[in-house]
Amino acid sequence: MSRAWTSIPNTWPTARPEEERPAELPRRLVDRFGREVHNLRISVTDRCNFRCIYCMPERVQFLPREEVLTFEEIVRVVRIVQPLGIRKLRLTGGEPLVRREIEKLVAQLSAIPGIEDLAMTTNGIFLKELAQPLKKAGLTRLNVSLDSLDRETFAQLTRRDALEQVLEGIEAALEAGFVPLKVNVVAMKGITERELLDFARLAREKPLIVRFIEFMPLDGEGIWSMDRVLSREEILRRIDAVYPLEPVDERGAEPAERFRFRDGRGEIGVIASVTHPFCHACDRIRLTAEGKLRTCLFSLKETDLRALLRGGADDETIAETILQAVWNKEPGHAINRPEFVKPERNMFQIGG
Ligand code: SAM
Ligand code: SF4
């Protein structure tokens, strides 16, 4: 087995008391560990037409509409953070495509100078209608979530019988020019093993990069346990045994490790947030649908930007607040350590 397949112990710290940001620092989004933030993930809604078991409970109370940031408020935040170093945006949710006229937000964000990359993560169900308008509005990249190629397993995981529509959505996205398209698969033990080779074949046969995401403790019904995480090790071992893989050496701040098939037919990715945390290279922050700034997926503390946006704060005050929050960005999460505390929010309330 290749060296790249083996575990690296996570020695990166997971907590440190908050500090005041030194006033003399340049106005860039940088934290105490020297990490620069370039990437903002924006949740445009907490609503969703699926109920994936790893993300939300079956019965769920969504935010009242007036609590969700308007397009104008989202655009204002982006205009404030762009000069501080943000150049990449990802729209997510909940399901971003259930937000009405989302293509209008895409058009407004893609027109902001300095935004080099505007991506979206979606369950894909509305892509048949929306892939073309999104492309036209300036969306640069799309990730579609697809956890199973089997209709029954798909329905069991998403609690919706919608595999066919998602597959059509993927075809529509490819036709609209989102090539290569990334497909996200949450890797759950007892479920995903059965289909690892089917997904590998998909990545070999279509212009799709299939990325396996280790199941994280952000589900709505407390089903997560370490035993239910299908690990990076096992994913790679099983696929490599049939379709030999080799690592691709360009990762940077990307959470996915890339592996290509040795015969040159496509690639896969693994996001090993649980077994191989990449916190030391994290360059992202998140804005929730109701305007809370989160500096880590697993943050226990949030900064209320909506209160500032709606309370008459000027851009300078908002910028200072964000600079200070980023300075105290958590060193990392502690998922596989005893001190781990699960955030109160589930994935759909954060924006994955
Ligand atoms: N609704 C869209 C979708 O499903 O693609 C966007 C929002 S969803 C929260 C973003 C990503 O987070 C999806 O790829 C989803 O599979 C992933 N995700 C959700 N819950 C997760 C969990 N507990 N562990 C790992 N990934 C998760
Ligand atoms: Fe909805 Fe995406 Fe969460 Fe599934 S993962 S319930 S599609 S937000």
PDB file of N, CA, C and O in Angstrom, residues 17-83:
ATOM      1  N   PRO A  17      -7.846  30.323  24.005  1.00  0.00           N
ATOM      2  CA  PRO A  17      -8.712  31.437  24.428  1.00  0.00           C
ATOM      3  C   PRO A  17      -8.653  32.596  23.428  1.00  0.00           C
ATOM      4  O   PRO A  17      -7.636  32.786  22.759  1.00  0.00           O
ATOM      5  N   GLU A  18      -9.745  33.373  23.368  1.00  0.00           N
ATOM      6  CA  GLU A  18      -9.806  34.469  22.399  1.00  0.00           C
ATOM      7  C   GLU A  18      -8.858  35.609  22.758  1.00  0.00           C
ATOM      8  O   GLU A  18      -8.534  35.813  23.932  1.00  0.00           O
ATOM      9  N   GLU A  19      -8.438  36.327  21.733  1.00  0.00           N
ATOM     10  CA  GLU A  19      -7.521  37.458  21.927  1.00  0.00           C
ATOM     11  C   GLU A  19      -7.991  38.639  21.095  1.00  0.00           C
ATOM     12  O   GLU A  19      -8.694  38.462  20.111  1.00  0.00           O
ATOM     13  N   GLU A  20      -7.535  39.823  21.480  1.00  0.00           N
ATOM     14  CA  GLU A  20      -7.797  41.036  20.694  1.00  0.00           C
ATOM     15  C   GLU A  20      -6.894  41.004  19.459  1.00  0.00           C
ATOM     16  O   GLU A  20      -5.723  40.648  19.560  1.00  0.00           O
ATOM     17  N   ARG A  21      -7.419  41.378  18.310  1.00  0.00           N
ATOM     18  CA  ARG A  21      -6.599  41.423  17.088  1.00  0.00           C
ATOM     19  C   ARG A  21      -5.654  42.628  17.168  1.00  0.00           C
ATOM     20  O   ARG A  21      -6.115  43.748  17.411  1.00  0.00           O
ATOM     21  N   PRO A  22      -4.353  42.443  16.964  1.00  0.00           N
ATOM     22  CA  PRO A  22      -3.429  43.587  17.027  1.00  0.00           C
ATOM     23  C   PRO A  22      -3.805  44.646  15.991  1.00  0.00           C
ATOM     24  O   PRO A  22      -3.990  44.326  14.815  1.00  0.00           O
ATOM     25  N   ALA A  23      -3.901  45.900  16.453  1.00  0.00           N
ATOM     26  CA  ALA A  23      -4.401  46.983  15.598  1.00  0.00           C
ATOM     27  C   ALA A  23      -3.477  47.259  14.415  1.00  0.00           C
ATOM     28  O   ALA A  23      -3.913  47.715  13.366  1.00  0.00           O
ATOM     29  N   GLU A  24      -2.178  46.946  14.570  1.00  0.00           N
ATOM     30  CA  GLU A  24      -1.222  47.315  13.511  1.00  0.00           C
ATOM     31  C   GLU A  24      -1.247  46.344  12.310  1.00  0.00           C
ATOM     32  O   GLU A  24      -0.600  46.589  11.300  1.00  0.00           O
ATOM     33  N   LEU A  25      -2.003  45.266  12.419  1.00  0.00           N
ATOM     34  CA  LEU A  25      -2.002  44.279  11.331  1.00  0.00           C
ATOM     35  C   LEU A  25      -2.634  44.843  10.069  1.00  0.00           C
ATOM     36  O   LEU A  25      -3.555  45.657  10.142  1.00  0.00           O
ATOM     37  N   PRO A  26      -2.158  44.416   8.892  1.00  0.00           N
ATOM     38  CA  PRO A  26      -2.821  44.850   7.657  1.00  0.00           C
ATOM     39  C   PRO A  26      -4.271  44.357   7.617  1.00  0.00           C
ATOM     40  O   PRO A  26      -4.593  43.340   8.255  1.00  0.00           O
ATOM     41  N   ARG A  27      -5.115  45.061   6.886  1.00  0.00           N
ATOM     42  CA  ARG A  27      -6.541  44.701   6.860  1.00  0.00           C
ATOM     43  C   ARG A  27      -6.786  43.518   5.931  1.00  0.00           C
ATOM     44  O   ARG A  27      -7.290  43.669   4.814  1.00  0.00           O
ATOM     45  N   ARG A  28      -6.371  42.362   6.415  1.00  0.00           N
ATOM     46  CA  ARG A  28      -6.569  41.111   5.685  1.00  0.00           C
ATOM     47  C   ARG A  28      -7.184  40.108   6.642  1.00  0.00           C
ATOM     48  O   ARG A  28      -6.910  40.141   7.854  1.00  0.00           O
ATOM     49  N   LEU A  29      -7.952  39.190   6.110  1.00  0.00           N
ATOM     50  CA  LEU A  29      -8.560  38.156   6.948  1.00  0.00           C
ATOM     51  C   LEU A  29      -7.507  37.099   7.247  1.00  0.00           C
ATOM     52  O   LEU A  29      -7.229  36.222   6.427  1.00  0.00           O
ATOM     53  N   VAL A  30      -6.920  37.213   8.403  1.00  0.00           N
ATOM     54  CA  VAL A  30      -5.863  36.290   8.783  1.00  0.00           C
ATOM     55  C   VAL A  30      -6.083  35.922  10.250  1.00  0.00           C
ATOM     56  O   VAL A  30      -6.628  36.727  11.012  1.00  0.00           O
ATOM     57  N   ASP A  31      -5.707  34.713  10.638  1.00  0.00           N
ATOM     58  CA  ASP A  31      -5.933  34.325  12.028  1.00  0.00           C
ATOM     59  C   ASP A  31      -4.603  34.181  12.773  1.00  0.00           C
ATOM     60  O   ASP A  31      -3.530  34.404  12.214  1.00  0.00           O
ATOM     61  N   ARG A  32      -4.696  33.791  14.043  1.00  0.00           N
ATOM     62  CA  ARG A  32      -3.506  33.758  14.911  1.00  0.00           C
ATOM     63  C   ARG A  32      -2.531  32.658  14.528  1.00  0.00           C
ATOM     64  O   ARG A  32      -1.436  32.577  15.046  1.00  0.00           O
ATOM     65  N   PHE A  33      -2.966  31.786  13.635  1.00  0.00           N
ATOM     66  CA  PHE A  33      -2.102  30.672  13.244  1.00  0.00           C
ATOM     67  C   PHE A  33      -1.501  30.910  11.858  1.00  0.00           C
ATOM     68  O   PHE A  33      -0.948  30.001  11.250  1.00  0.00           O
ATOM     69  N   GLY A  34      -1.710  32.145  11.366  1.00  0.00           N
ATOM     70  CA  GLY A  34      -1.129  32.499  10.078  1.00  0.00           C
ATOM     71  C   GLY A  34      -1.956  32.030   8.887  1.00  0.00           C
ATOM     72  O   GLY A  34      -1.514  32.149   7.737  1.00  0.00           O
ATOM     73  N   ARG A  35      -3.151  31.519   9.155  1.00  0.00           N
ATOM     74  CA  ARG A  35      -3.977  31.076   8.030  1.00  0.00           C
ATOM     75  C   ARG A  35      -4.705  32.282   7.431  1.00  0.00           C
ATOM     76  O   ARG A  35      -5.307  33.063   8.163  1.00  0.00           O
ATOM     77  N   GLU A  36      -4.679  32.405   6.113  1.00  0.00           N
ATOM     78  CA  GLU A  36      -5.415  33.482   5.445  1.00  0.00           C
ATOM     79  C   GLU A  36      -6.731  32.934   4.945  1.00  0.00           C
ATOM     80  O   GLU A  36      -6.783  31.823   4.420  1.00  0.00           O
ATOM     81  N   VAL A  37      -7.774  33.728   5.096  1.00  0.00           N
ATOM     82  CA  VAL A  37      -9.101  33.274   4.667  1.00  0.00           C
ATOM     83  C   VAL A  37      -9.426  33.894   3.312  1.00  0.00           C
ATOM     84  O   VAL A  37      -9.392  35.113   3.150  1.00  0.00           O
ATOM     85  N   HIS A  38      -9.716  33.018   2.331  1.00  0.00           N
ATOM     86  CA  HIS A  38     -10.041  33.504   0.985  1.00  0.00           C
ATOM     87  C   HIS A  38     -11.407  33.025   0.526  1.00  0.00           C
ATOM     88  O   HIS A  38     -11.832  33.345  -0.578  1.00  0.00           O
ATOM     89  N   ASN A  39     -12.040  32.209   1.342  1.00  0.00           N
ATOM     90  CA  ASN A  39     -13.166  31.438   0.874  1.00  0.00           C
ATOM     91  C   ASN A  39     -14.378  31.645   1.789  1.00  0.00           C
ATOM     92  O   ASN A  39     -14.272  31.409   3.000  1.00  0.00           O
ATOM     93  N   LEU A  40     -15.476  32.135   1.245  1.00  0.00           N
ATOM     94  CA  LEU A  40     -16.694  32.336   2.047  1.00  0.00           C
ATOM     95  C   LEU A  40     -17.797  31.424   1.528  1.00  0.00           C
ATOM     96  O   LEU A  40     -18.121  31.441   0.336  1.00  0.00           O
ATOM     97  N   ARG A  41     -18.353  30.631   2.422  1.00  0.00           N
ATOM     98  CA  ARG A  41     -19.476  29.762   2.056  1.00  0.00           C
ATOM     99  C   ARG A  41     -20.739  30.409   2.593  1.00  0.00           C
ATOM    100  O   ARG A  41     -20.831  30.717   3.780  1.00  0.00           O
ATOM    101  N   ILE A  42     -21.670  30.619   1.691  1.00  0.00           N
ATOM    102  CA  ILE A  42     -22.877  31.372   2.038  1.00  0.00           C
ATOM    103  C   ILE A  42     -24.080  30.441   1.976  1.00  0.00           C
ATOM    104  O   ILE A  42     -24.385  29.878   0.923  1.00  0.00           O
ATOM    105  N   SER A  43     -24.747  30.300   3.102  1.00  0.00           N
ATOM    106  CA  SER A  43     -25.989  29.531   3.094  1.00  0.00           C
ATOM    107  C   SER A  43     -27.114  30.484   2.731  1.00  0.00           C
ATOM    108  O   SER A  43     -27.337  31.471   3.439  1.00  0.00           O
ATOM    109  N   VAL A  44     -27.821  30.191   1.635  1.00  0.00           N
ATOM    110  CA  VAL A  44     -28.858  31.120   1.178  1.00  0.00           C
ATOM    111  C   VAL A  44     -30.232  30.761   1.731  1.00  0.00           C
ATOM    112  O   VAL A  44     -31.175  31.533   1.591  1.00  0.00           O
ATOM    113  N   THR A  45     -30.345  29.600   2.348  1.00  0.00           N
ATOM    114  CA  THR A  45     -31.585  29.182   2.989  1.00  0.00           C
ATOM    115  C   THR A  45     -31.293  27.961   3.855  1.00  0.00           C
ATOM    116  O   THR A  45     -30.343  27.226   3.575  1.00  0.00           O
ATOM    117  N   ASP A  46     -32.098  27.756   4.888  1.00  0.00           N
ATOM    118  CA  ASP A  46     -31.963  26.489   5.617  1.00  0.00           C
ATOM    119  C   ASP A  46     -32.997  25.479   5.114  1.00  0.00           C
ATOM    120  O   ASP A  46     -32.997  24.332   5.516  1.00  0.00           O
ATOM    121  N   ARG A  47     -33.886  25.925   4.228  1.00  0.00           N
ATOM    122  CA  ARG A  47     -34.927  25.024   3.731  1.00  0.00           C
ATOM    123  C   ARG A  47     -34.370  23.992   2.762  1.00  0.00           C
ATOM    124  O   ARG A  47     -33.392  24.268   2.070  1.00  0.00           O
ATOM    125  N   CYS A  48     -35.051  22.880   2.690  1.00  0.00           N
ATOM    126  CA  CYS A  48     -34.619  21.848   1.746  1.00  0.00           C
ATOM    127  C   CYS A  48     -35.790  20.958   1.409  1.00  0.00           C
ATOM    128  O   CYS A  48     -36.680  20.750   2.226  1.00  0.00           O
ATOM    129  N   ASN A  49     -35.768  20.426   0.170  1.00  0.00           N
ATOM    130  CA  ASN A  49     -36.823  19.497  -0.248  1.00  0.00           C
ATOM    131  C   ASN A  49     -36.416  18.037   0.017  1.00  0.00           C
ATOM    132  O   ASN A  49     -37.180  17.123  -0.264  1.00  0.00           O
ATOM    133  N   PHE A  50     -35.222  17.793   0.523  1.00  0.00           N
ATOM    134  CA  PHE A  50     -34.800  16.464   0.964  1.00  0.00           C
ATOM    135  C   PHE A  50     -34.732  16.464   2.496  1.00  0.00           C
ATOM    136  O   PHE A  50     -34.795  17.522   3.126  1.00  0.00           O
ATOM    137  N   ARG A  51     -34.557  15.303   3.046  1.00  0.00           N
ATOM    138  CA  ARG A  51     -34.370  15.182   4.497  1.00  0.00           C
ATOM    139  C   ARG A  51     -33.249  14.165   4.744  1.00  0.00           C
ATOM    140  O   ARG A  51     -33.470  13.135   5.383  1.00  0.00           O
ATOM    141  N   CYS A  52     -32.064  14.429   4.219  1.00  0.00           N
ATOM    142  CA  CYS A  52     -30.981  13.439   4.309  1.00  0.00           C
ATOM    143  C   CYS A  52     -30.709  13.074   5.765  1.00  0.00           C
ATOM    144  O   CYS A  52     -30.606  13.968   6.619  1.00  0.00           O
ATOM    145  N   ILE A  53     -30.568  11.793   6.004  1.00  0.00           N
ATOM    146  CA  ILE A  53     -30.488  11.333   7.398  1.00  0.00           C
ATOM    147  C   ILE A  53     -29.221  11.828   8.106  1.00  0.00           C
ATOM    148  O   ILE A  53     -29.189  11.920   9.321  1.00  0.00           O
ATOM    149  N   TYR A  54     -28.178  12.162   7.323  1.00  0.00           N
ATOM    150  CA  TYR A  54     -26.916  12.605   7.930  1.00  0.00           C
ATOM    151  C   TYR A  54     -26.890  14.114   8.134  1.00  0.00           C
ATOM    152  O   TYR A  54     -25.895  14.653   8.592  1.00  0.00           O
ATOM    153  N   CYS A  55     -27.972  14.792   7.762  1.00  0.00           N
ATOM    154  CA  CYS A  55     -27.954  16.260   7.744  1.00  0.00           C
ATOM    155  C   CYS A  55     -29.067  16.902   8.558  1.00  0.00           C
ATOM    156  O   CYS A  55     -28.855  17.913   9.200  1.00  0.00           O
ATOM    157  N   MET A  56     -30.255  16.312   8.525  1.00  0.00           N
ATOM    158  CA  MET A  56     -31.366  16.946   9.253  1.00  0.00           C
ATOM    159  C   MET A  56     -32.358  15.909   9.761  1.00  0.00           C
ATOM    160  O   MET A  56     -32.430  14.802   9.245  1.00  0.00           O
ATOM    161  N   PRO A  57     -33.128  16.286  10.791  1.00  0.00           N
ATOM    162  CA  PRO A  57     -34.143  15.345  11.265  1.00  0.00           C
ATOM    163  C   PRO A  57     -35.322  15.286  10.280  1.00  0.00           C
ATOM    164  O   PRO A  57     -35.451  16.144   9.415  1.00  0.00           O
ATOM    165  N   GLU A  58     -36.155  14.287  10.439  1.00  0.00           N
ATOM    166  CA  GLU A  58     -37.277  14.134   9.504  1.00  0.00           C
ATOM    167  C   GLU A  58     -38.275  15.287   9.655  1.00  0.00           C
ATOM    168  O   GLU A  58     -38.770  15.836   8.687  1.00  0.00           O
ATOM    169  N   ARG A  59     -38.545  15.638  10.901  1.00  0.00           N
ATOM    170  CA  ARG A  59     -39.444  16.782  11.152  1.00  0.00           C
ATOM    171  C   ARG A  59     -38.587  17.958  11.569  1.00  0.00           C
ATOM    172  O   ARG A  59     -37.794  17.833  12.500  1.00  0.00           O
ATOM    173  N   VAL A  60     -38.792  19.061  10.888  1.00  0.00           N
ATOM    174  CA  VAL A  60     -37.861  20.158  11.104  1.00  0.00           C
ATOM    175  C   VAL A  60     -38.579  21.499  11.008  1.00  0.00           C
ATOM    176  O   VAL A  60     -39.520  21.667  10.236  1.00  0.00           O
ATOM    177  N   GLN A  61     -38.136  22.407  11.837  1.00  0.00           N
ATOM    178  CA  GLN A  61     -38.684  23.761  11.857  1.00  0.00           C
ATOM    179  C   GLN A  61     -37.693  24.669  11.127  1.00  0.00           C
ATOM    180  O   GLN A  61     -36.572  24.852  11.614  1.00  0.00           O
ATOM    181  N   PHE A  62     -38.105  25.213   9.997  1.00  0.00           N
ATOM    182  CA  PHE A  62     -37.195  26.113   9.286  1.00  0.00           C
ATOM    183  C   PHE A  62     -37.341  27.541   9.807  1.00  0.00           C
ATOM    184  O   PHE A  62     -38.326  27.872  10.477  1.00  0.00           O
ATOM    185  N   LEU A  63     -36.374  28.367   9.462  1.00  0.00           N
ATOM    186  CA  LEU A  63     -36.386  29.772   9.897  1.00  0.00           C
ATOM    187  C   LEU A  63     -37.564  30.524   9.278  1.00  0.00           C
ATOM    188  O   LEU A  63     -37.875  30.304   8.098  1.00  0.00           O
ATOM    189  N   PRO A  64     -38.189  31.429  10.041  1.00  0.00           N
ATOM    190  CA  PRO A  64     -39.170  32.319   9.401  1.00  0.00           C
ATOM    191  C   PRO A  64     -38.467  33.142   8.316  1.00  0.00           C
ATOM    192  O   PRO A  64     -37.301  33.505   8.492  1.00  0.00           O
ATOM    193  N   ARG A  65     -39.193  33.407   7.230  1.00  0.00           N
ATOM    194  CA  ARG A  65     -38.525  34.044   6.075  1.00  0.00           C
ATOM    195  C   ARG A  65     -37.849  35.362   6.418  1.00  0.00           C
ATOM    196  O   ARG A  65     -36.795  35.694   5.881  1.00  0.00           O
ATOM    197  N   GLU A  66     -38.474  36.134   7.318  1.00  0.00           N
ATOM    198  CA  GLU A  66     -37.911  37.463   7.592  1.00  0.00           C
ATOM    199  C   GLU A  66     -36.562  37.379   8.313  1.00  0.00           C
ATOM    200  O   GLU A  66     -35.814  38.349   8.378  1.00  0.00           O
ATOM    201  N   GLU A  67     -36.254  36.191   8.849  1.00  0.00           N
ATOM    202  CA  GLU A  67     -34.960  36.050   9.539  1.00  0.00           C
ATOM    203  C   GLU A  67     -33.809  35.744   8.576  1.00  0.00           C
ATOM    204  O   GLU A  67     -32.642  35.820   8.944  1.00  0.00           O
ATOM    205  N   VAL A  68     -34.183  35.345   7.364  1.00  0.00           N
ATOM    206  CA  VAL A  68     -33.157  34.959   6.392  1.00  0.00           C
ATOM    207  C   VAL A  68     -32.621  36.219   5.702  1.00  0.00           C
ATOM    208  O   VAL A  68     -33.392  37.129   5.365  1.00  0.00           O
ATOM    209  N   LEU A  69     -31.322  36.268   5.498  1.00  0.00           N
ATOM    210  CA  LEU A  69     -30.724  37.451   4.852  1.00  0.00           C
ATOM    211  C   LEU A  69     -31.320  37.646   3.461  1.00  0.00           C
ATOM    212  O   LEU A  69     -31.535  36.688   2.716  1.00  0.00           O
ATOM    213  N   THR A  70     -31.554  38.895   3.108  1.00  0.00           N
ATOM    214  CA  THR A  70     -32.013  39.213   1.758  1.00  0.00           C
ATOM    215  C   THR A  70     -30.820  39.152   0.804  1.00  0.00           C
ATOM    216  O   THR A  70     -29.657  39.154   1.249  1.00  0.00           O
ATOM    217  N   PHE A  71     -31.097  39.144  -0.499  1.00  0.00           N
ATOM    218  CA  PHE A  71     -30.000  39.180  -1.477  1.00  0.00           C
ATOM    219  C   PHE A  71     -29.148  40.434  -1.266  1.00  0.00           C
ATOM    220  O   PHE A  71     -27.921  40.396  -1.335  1.00  0.00           O
ATOM    221  N   GLU A  72     -29.815  41.548  -0.981  1.00  0.00           N
ATOM    222  CA  GLU A  72     -29.081  42.818  -0.796  1.00  0.00           C
ATOM    223  C   GLU A  72     -28.109  42.700   0.383  1.00  0.00           C
ATOM    224  O   GLU A  72     -26.969  43.173   0.320  1.00  0.00           O
ATOM    225  N   GLU A  73     -28.569  42.051   1.446  1.00  0.00           N
ATOM    226  CA  GLU A  73     -27.705  41.907   2.630  1.00  0.00           C
ATOM    227  C   GLU A  73     -26.518  40.986   2.328  1.00  0.00           C
ATOM    228  O   GLU A  73     -25.376  41.262   2.733  1.00  0.00           O
ATOM    229  N   ILE A  74     -26.781  39.904   1.613  1.00  0.00           N
ATOM    230  CA  ILE A  74     -25.681  38.980   1.267  1.00  0.00           C
ATOM    231  C   ILE A  74     -24.654  39.712   0.399  1.00  0.00           C
ATOM    232  O   ILE A  74     -23.443  39.639   0.633  1.00  0.00           O
ATOM    233  N   VAL A  75     -25.148  40.438  -0.591  1.00  0.00           N
ATOM    234  CA  VAL A  75     -24.233  41.144  -1.504  1.00  0.00           C
ATOM    235  C   VAL A  75     -23.422  42.179  -0.729  1.00  0.00           C
ATOM    236  O   VAL A  75     -22.215  42.339  -0.938  1.00  0.00           O
ATOM    237  N   ARG A  76     -24.063  42.831   0.236  1.00  0.00           N
ATOM    238  CA  ARG A  76     -23.325  43.837   1.025  1.00  0.00           C
ATOM    239  C   ARG A  76     -22.181  43.163   1.798  1.00  0.00           C
ATOM    240  O   ARG A  76     -21.059  43.679   1.824  1.00  0.00           O
ATOM    241  N   VAL A  77     -22.470  42.028   2.424  1.00  0.00           N
ATOM    242  CA  VAL A  77     -21.405  41.333   3.163  1.00  0.00           C
ATOM    243  C   VAL A  77     -20.255  40.986   2.220  1.00  0.00           C
ATOM    244  O   VAL A  77     -19.075  41.201   2.537  1.00  0.00           O
ATOM    245  N   VAL A  78     -20.583  40.481   1.042  1.00  0.00           N
ATOM    246  CA  VAL A  78     -19.512  40.081   0.111  1.00  0.00           C
ATOM    247  C   VAL A  78     -18.702  41.303  -0.327  1.00  0.00           C
ATOM    248  O   VAL A  78     -17.473  41.252  -0.398  1.00  0.00           O
ATOM    249  N   ARG A  79     -19.383  42.407  -0.577  1.00  0.00           N
ATOM    250  CA  ARG A  79     -18.653  43.633  -0.965  1.00  0.00           C
ATOM    251  C   ARG A  79     -17.718  44.098   0.160  1.00  0.00           C
ATOM    252  O   ARG A  79     -16.671  44.674  -0.082  1.00  0.00           O
ATOM    253  N   ILE A  80     -18.120  43.823   1.397  1.00  0.00           N
ATOM    254  CA  ILE A  80     -17.272  44.225   2.534  1.00  0.00           C
ATOM    255  C   ILE A  80     -16.071  43.288   2.680  1.00  0.00           C
ATOM    256  O   ILE A  80     -14.951  43.737   2.938  1.00  0.00           O
ATOM    257  N   VAL A  81     -16.294  41.980   2.504  1.00  0.00           N
ATOM    258  CA  VAL A  81     -15.188  41.042   2.760  1.00  0.00           C
ATOM    259  C   VAL A  81     -14.240  40.862   1.576  1.00  0.00           C
ATOM    260  O   VAL A  81     -13.095  40.454   1.755  1.00  0.00           O
ATOM    261  N   GLN A  82     -14.709  41.195   0.378  1.00  0.00           N
ATOM    262  CA  GLN A  82     -13.837  40.974  -0.783  1.00  0.00           C
ATOM    263  C   GLN A  82     -12.504  41.742  -0.653  1.00  0.00           C
ATOM    264  O   GLN A  82     -11.441  41.138  -0.805  1.00  0.00           O
ATOM    265  N   PRO A  83     -12.535  43.031  -0.306  1.00  0.00           N
ATOM    266  CA  PRO A  83     -11.233  43.731  -0.189  1.00  0.00           C
ATOM    267  C   PRO A  83     -10.380  43.213   0.972  1.00  0.00           C
ATOM    268  O   PRO A  83      -9.197  43.511   1.040  1.00  0.00           O
TER     269      PRO A  83
END
